[in-house]
XYZ file of C-alpha atoms in Angstrom:
462
model
C -85.625 126.972 104.076
C -81.974 127.881 103.578
C -80.050 128.643 106.773
C -77.133 131.072 106.137
C -73.795 130.172 107.694
C -70.979 132.590 108.503
C -71.038 136.412 108.236
C -73.648 138.080 105.946
C -72.501 139.156 102.483
C -71.833 142.857 101.862
C -74.526 144.878 100.122
C -76.896 147.796 100.810
C -77.711 148.358 104.462
C -81.409 147.590 104.231
C -80.794 144.334 102.438
C -78.046 143.485 104.869
C -80.280 144.250 107.843
C -83.022 142.046 106.464
C -80.625 139.243 105.760
C -79.109 139.557 109.256
C -82.590 139.458 110.847
C -83.409 136.337 108.866
C -80.169 134.721 110.025
C -80.887 135.415 113.692
C -84.416 134.051 113.323
C -83.057 130.876 111.812
C -80.568 130.387 114.634
C -83.310 131.046 117.197
C -85.416 128.253 115.700
C -82.461 125.889 115.852
C -81.809 126.790 119.493
C -85.433 126.136 120.466
C -85.344 122.746 118.717
C -82.114 121.728 120.454
C -83.499 122.772 123.840
C -86.616 120.692 123.251
C -84.536 117.626 122.367
C -82.364 118.070 125.484
C -85.394 118.432 127.779
C -86.997 115.314 126.268
C -83.764 113.354 126.636
C -83.345 114.348 130.267
C -86.932 113.381 130.997
C -86.578 109.938 129.374
C -83.194 109.326 131.005
C -84.579 110.236 134.415
C -87.397 107.744 133.957
C -85.030 104.958 132.932
C -82.460 105.593 135.652
C -85.051 106.032 138.393
C -87.828 103.543 137.688
C -90.881 103.495 139.875
C -90.444 100.668 142.436
C -92.615 97.682 141.672
C -94.556 95.917 144.365
C -97.425 93.553 144.776
C -100.865 95.051 144.143
C -102.180 96.879 147.168
C -104.508 94.725 149.214
C -106.553 95.599 152.278
C -105.373 93.858 155.432
C -108.016 92.007 157.423
C -105.632 90.778 160.096
C -101.952 90.578 161.034
C -99.409 87.972 162.056
C -95.783 87.942 163.199
C -93.665 84.844 162.560
C -90.234 83.982 163.968
C -88.055 82.316 161.326
C -84.397 81.356 161.542
C -81.830 80.393 158.934
C -79.661 77.346 159.451
C -77.809 75.058 157.061
C -79.212 76.417 153.788
C -82.792 76.391 155.024
C -85.445 78.597 156.573
C -86.874 77.045 159.734
C -89.829 76.794 159.466
C -89.879 77.018 155.684
C -93.679 77.141 155.394
C -96.418 79.009 157.219
C -100.163 79.224 156.675
C -102.103 82.501 156.943
C -105.753 83.484 156.443
C -106.537 85.576 153.344
C -105.737 89.261 153.820
C -103.070 88.730 156.499
C -100.452 91.443 156.990
C -97.322 89.336 157.639
C -94.261 90.426 159.583
C -91.249 88.091 159.801
C -88.539 88.248 162.449
C -85.682 86.602 160.547
C -82.589 85.415 162.457
C -79.492 84.115 160.694
C -78.108 81.189 162.709
C -75.986 79.995 159.789
C -72.285 80.673 159.226
C -72.742 82.748 156.066
C -74.845 85.702 154.925
C -78.362 85.178 153.586
C -81.445 87.203 152.777
C -85.115 86.649 151.965
C -87.117 88.062 149.100
C -90.854 87.592 149.550
C -93.938 89.230 148.046
C -91.864 91.902 146.283
C -89.831 92.887 149.366
C -86.223 91.867 150.041
C -84.232 92.053 153.259
C -80.605 93.186 153.254
C -77.983 90.462 153.476
C -78.054 89.288 157.095
C -74.778 88.609 158.878
C -74.471 85.464 161.013
C -76.081 86.058 164.404
C -78.150 89.068 163.295
C -81.932 89.485 163.166
C -83.969 91.676 160.806
C -87.649 92.489 160.607
C -89.358 91.998 157.256
C -92.735 93.646 156.621
C -93.828 91.303 153.850
C -97.157 93.003 153.135
C -100.614 91.533 152.704
C -101.112 88.027 151.346
C -104.127 86.997 149.301
C -102.491 84.183 147.292
C -99.898 81.476 147.887
C -96.423 82.990 147.538
C -92.907 81.559 147.548
C -89.861 83.492 148.730
C -86.207 82.555 148.540
C -82.627 83.582 149.274
C -81.211 85.682 146.430
C -77.581 84.647 147.015
C -76.391 82.736 143.938
C -77.114 79.014 144.168
C -78.897 79.145 147.525
C -82.404 78.837 146.088
C -81.404 75.720 144.147
C -80.041 74.250 147.396
C -83.495 74.463 148.955
C -83.569 77.963 150.491
C -87.234 78.643 149.752
C -89.976 79.919 152.046
C -93.660 79.298 151.305
C -96.573 81.377 152.534
C -99.747 79.362 152.026
C -103.026 81.241 152.114
C -105.712 78.963 153.500
C -108.446 78.222 151.013
C -106.462 79.187 147.899
C -105.293 76.834 145.164
C -101.658 76.590 144.121
C -101.279 77.384 140.432
C -98.676 75.753 138.233
C -96.658 78.965 138.286
C -96.552 78.877 142.091
C -95.506 75.241 142.340
C -91.850 74.528 143.148
C -89.676 74.341 140.009
C -88.636 70.687 140.185
C -89.243 67.514 138.269
C -89.119 65.372 141.401
C -92.170 63.278 142.140
C -91.790 63.910 145.871
C -90.453 66.540 148.238
C -86.660 66.272 148.345
C -85.056 66.706 151.799
C -82.929 69.845 151.966
C -79.288 69.914 153.018
C -80.324 71.150 156.475
C -82.818 68.308 156.869
C -80.237 65.743 155.818
C -77.501 67.083 158.098
C -79.793 67.273 161.139
C -81.433 63.870 160.606
C -80.739 61.224 163.249
C -78.780 58.328 161.762
C -80.254 55.363 163.608
C -78.927 51.812 163.548
C -81.656 50.952 161.048
C -80.203 53.507 158.618
C -76.486 53.401 159.351
C -74.203 51.173 157.311
C -71.002 50.317 159.172
C -68.268 51.096 156.616
C -65.465 49.237 158.430
C -64.251 46.082 156.708
C -63.186 42.795 158.209
C -60.105 41.044 156.764
C -60.667 38.470 154.044
C -61.890 35.111 155.406
C -59.287 32.372 155.713
C -61.172 29.744 153.726
C -60.835 29.320 149.984
C -64.469 28.492 149.203
C -67.146 31.028 150.043
C -70.726 29.754 150.045
C -72.979 32.793 150.049
C -76.763 32.823 150.021
C -78.255 35.981 148.525
C -81.986 36.446 148.866
C -83.841 39.041 146.816
C -86.671 40.852 148.583
C -88.722 43.968 147.886
C -89.192 46.082 151.004
C -90.248 49.599 151.960
C -87.345 51.338 153.712
C -86.216 54.846 154.597
C -83.945 55.996 151.752
C -83.593 59.685 152.716
C -84.577 61.725 155.786
C -88.306 61.281 156.317
C -88.840 59.501 153.016
C -89.723 55.819 152.711
C -90.135 53.901 149.497
C -89.941 50.436 148.008
C -86.458 49.067 147.358
C -85.282 45.865 145.681
C -82.639 44.298 147.885
C -79.945 41.663 148.148
C -80.124 40.262 151.707
C -82.191 43.223 152.892
C -79.465 45.786 152.112
C -78.961 48.624 149.651
C -76.242 48.462 148.508
C -75.974 44.712 148.882
C -73.541 43.056 151.307
C -69.822 43.536 150.619
C -68.157 40.177 149.956
C -64.422 39.531 150.348
C -61.872 36.883 149.414
C -58.477 36.320 147.816
C -57.202 35.565 144.352
C -57.833 31.871 143.728
C -60.868 31.648 146.007
C -64.140 30.152 144.803
C -67.395 31.996 145.301
C -70.535 29.895 145.191
C -73.556 32.225 145.217
C -77.037 30.799 145.733
C -79.527 33.413 144.524
C -83.114 33.104 145.767
C -85.884 35.319 144.431
C -88.486 36.146 147.076
C -89.643 39.267 145.265
C -92.647 39.879 143.033
C -90.820 40.102 139.681
C -87.866 38.602 137.859
C -84.353 39.350 139.186
C -80.786 38.161 138.578
C -77.165 38.896 139.508
C -73.989 39.701 137.578
C -70.587 39.531 139.323
C -67.973 41.595 137.488
C -65.244 39.606 139.251
C -66.473 36.406 137.606
C -65.162 35.191 134.264
C -67.905 32.812 133.168
C -70.431 32.632 130.358
C -73.357 34.819 131.447
C -76.036 32.675 129.802
C -76.950 30.495 132.786
C -75.629 32.106 135.990
C -76.824 35.591 135.050
C -80.245 34.554 133.783
C -83.362 36.127 135.255
C -85.225 33.943 137.724
C -88.890 34.320 138.574
C -90.356 34.689 142.075
C -89.854 31.512 144.071
C -86.963 30.289 141.911
C -83.247 30.034 142.720
C -79.949 29.403 140.921
C -76.279 28.851 141.778
C -73.655 31.194 140.344
C -70.088 29.953 140.841
C -66.849 31.629 139.828
C -63.152 31.615 140.736
C -61.687 35.016 141.606
C -58.623 35.310 139.373
C -57.854 39.030 139.671
C -57.655 41.335 142.679
C -59.390 44.667 143.216
C -62.886 45.848 144.090
C -65.576 44.639 141.723
C -69.222 45.541 141.207
C -72.120 43.107 141.232
C -75.685 44.023 140.313
C -79.012 42.750 139.053
C -78.719 42.151 135.304
C -82.457 42.110 134.585
C -83.685 44.805 132.194
C -83.891 47.672 132.678
C -80.651 47.320 134.621
C -80.598 51.039 135.421
C -83.892 50.730 137.315
C -82.804 47.637 139.262
C -79.546 49.344 140.259
C -81.381 52.562 141.145
C -83.695 50.581 143.408
C -80.725 49.202 145.362
C -79.625 46.042 143.563
C -75.838 46.540 143.473
C -72.860 45.859 145.714
C -69.128 45.195 145.985
C -66.800 42.200 145.989
C -63.247 42.821 147.264
C -60.521 40.426 146.152
C -57.100 40.632 147.833
C -53.877 39.782 145.936
C -52.178 36.446 146.756
C -49.365 38.149 148.694
C -51.809 40.355 150.581
C -51.916 44.132 150.824
C -49.743 46.589 152.731
C -50.459 46.775 156.458
C -52.968 49.398 157.604
C -54.746 50.027 160.896
C -58.254 49.913 159.445
C -60.141 49.470 156.182
C -63.434 50.938 155.008
C -65.768 50.314 152.069
C -67.738 53.151 150.467
C -70.182 52.386 147.650
C -71.316 55.520 145.782
C -74.680 55.818 144.048
C -77.412 58.180 142.941
C -80.730 58.225 144.811
C -84.018 58.426 142.895
C -86.940 59.308 145.158
C -90.383 58.028 144.273
C -93.741 56.931 145.592
C -93.659 54.740 148.697
C -95.356 51.786 147.071
C -93.362 51.801 143.798
C -89.900 53.217 144.531
C -87.731 54.805 141.853
C -89.791 55.968 138.871
C -88.723 54.208 135.667
C -89.154 57.272 133.440
C -87.046 59.477 135.709
C -84.339 56.832 135.997
C -84.215 56.603 132.199
C -83.916 60.392 132.026
C -81.191 60.447 134.688
C -83.335 62.695 136.898
C -81.916 61.717 140.276
C -82.686 63.656 143.457
C -79.840 62.865 145.841
C -76.548 60.971 146.072
C -75.092 58.710 148.745
C -72.231 56.652 150.077
C -73.488 53.240 151.204
C -77.086 53.964 150.372
C -78.168 56.874 152.578
C -77.334 60.549 151.877
C -75.003 62.263 154.396
C -75.086 59.336 156.835
C -71.386 59.767 157.728
C -71.977 63.408 158.614
C -74.504 62.262 161.201
C -72.283 59.359 162.379
C -68.686 60.101 161.356
C -65.922 57.564 160.839
C -63.559 57.701 163.845
C -59.766 57.348 163.739
C -56.753 58.378 165.827
C -53.732 60.495 164.937
C -51.033 58.441 163.263
C -53.354 55.638 162.185
C -53.164 54.501 158.590
C -56.434 53.770 156.804
C -57.408 52.200 153.498
C -60.633 53.340 151.805
C -62.072 50.983 149.204
C -64.402 52.941 146.898
C -66.804 51.614 144.262
C -69.043 53.690 142.004
C -72.232 51.775 141.156
C -73.929 54.768 139.504
C -76.044 53.971 137.635
C -74.829 56.977 135.614
C -72.611 59.571 137.308
C -68.810 59.699 137.633
C -67.148 59.990 141.038
C -64.063 61.980 142.121
C -63.347 60.735 145.654
C -61.435 63.277 147.763
C -60.628 63.717 151.470
C -60.213 67.351 152.516
C -56.958 68.028 154.377
C -55.028 64.973 153.189
C -53.009 63.713 150.251
C -53.277 60.074 149.206
C -49.861 58.388 149.239
C -51.292 55.207 147.700
C -53.857 54.935 144.919
C -54.992 51.718 143.260
C -57.643 51.731 140.571
C -58.850 49.291 137.921
C -55.944 46.881 138.175
C -52.939 49.075 138.863
C -51.226 51.358 141.348
C -50.798 54.920 140.182
C -48.774 55.720 143.308
C -47.673 53.504 146.201
C -46.483 54.258 149.723
C -42.787 53.636 150.214
C -41.927 53.763 146.523
C -42.308 57.479 145.798
C -42.627 59.701 148.864
C -42.269 63.006 147.032
C -45.664 62.978 145.376
C -49.263 61.981 145.978
C -52.802 62.150 144.648
C -55.796 64.314 145.487
C -58.665 62.304 143.989
C -59.589 58.765 143.063
C -61.531 59.218 139.783
C -64.083 56.522 138.996
C -66.603 56.114 136.206
C -69.715 54.019 136.866
C -68.745 50.385 137.686
C -65.137 51.358 138.428
C -63.476 50.892 141.807
C -60.208 51.163 143.676
C -58.677 52.133 146.997
C -56.637 54.922 148.550
C -54.443 54.918 151.650
C -53.773 57.832 153.965
C -52.302 58.609 157.381
C -53.869 61.360 159.481
C -51.113 63.364 161.202
C -53.251 65.875 163.092
C -56.546 65.745 165.014
C -59.563 67.318 163.393
C -62.629 66.806 161.222
C -61.723 65.623 157.722
C -64.486 65.788 155.116
C -64.695 63.217 152.330
C -66.680 64.082 149.215
C -67.406 63.428 145.617
C -65.508 66.386 144.142
C -68.229 66.732 141.540
C -69.452 69.320 143.995
C -73.109 69.362 142.992
C -73.245 65.650 143.817
C -71.397 66.220 147.100
C -74.068 68.793 147.952
C -76.752 66.204 147.198
C -75.415 63.724 149.743
C -72.058 62.193 148.724
C -70.418 63.842 151.713
C -69.163 62.548 155.055
C -66.801 63.216 157.951
C -63.781 61.472 159.465
C -63.161 62.455 163.095
C -59.490 62.123 164.039
C -58.640 62.359 167.747
């Protein structure tokens, strides 16, 4: 069909009338078509912009329950409740943390809850195991999950927590609230170097089940019952005579990075019941790693077989009021009877991090100093894999020594400083700082995800 455009051509009246009628009919058809398209578009747009809310399938309640839950330190407390099938669950949720959180559960989400406020969540009827979480970015990955377990139902793979850990990993809240007993705590304060020039040290290897994270015990491989091993100290020119005894169930060895000797004999693997003597002269100052050198070395280190040797320069170091040693490592959780899983260590799938072996221990028992005191922090990164960026919040380091040299030194350049001591695995150094004001100073690995996994502590200055 041809649709005429513009005014009709001149001609006889009857022909013109017919042509005009045809033109109006054509325009009427076009108008109807446009109206239909507009109506359809509005309908589709309305459906897209205003979708029907989705929710869990309607289920018939056979009972009801109200649970009081609070939020504290990136965790719901309790973070798991059990209900019979068909329970209508109401949660009274109180935010006792210092930032806003929410909870999405069973298709229903609370508003963001301000610190100190309480909201009521009608979570609906539960017939299957369901996991909720905080929707604030990063909070779920920090452990803010809440499980509703329906008694008698099986957890499907889709409902299982999304983690490759072999065990339940303690949350930040659990780590920060855990009591740091004497059995856990590692005193970080260092004694001065011994006065003698020959250091006879006996190091016995054992394999023991110990608590390695809050509420979690597993097998560790240890030098002298410690993980990390004992910190040794001497001066340039001193002789270290190490007698290694293997009282474990497998072959072990030791490698001292401060030693400059052929590794063939002193670093050889000895079987259970055997011993060897490893002797070296310390010719260079700094903080040096030692570790088991038996393959796979990563697994032996991950199970606790690493430590530090501190060698002072011949003229000594600058005077400070106190010295501390912090050995950084990753923590691989595993079964109690076997310890760190070899496959996960190979894959680098660690669960937590620590200074001196136990995550967050210096949050539970802070290092204590006084205003005006000058402190030296020796830091060693034993890995086995991750880098370390050691930082103390609220201070600037006026002295930094790492891997054989000063990058800045107190008294030589007072107009500058350093904010981190960066260390790759097996690297070490020290920083010096004076605390001018009272307060709580946090020290961290500034690789923040590792700080949030446990390489975090507090210095209380009074």
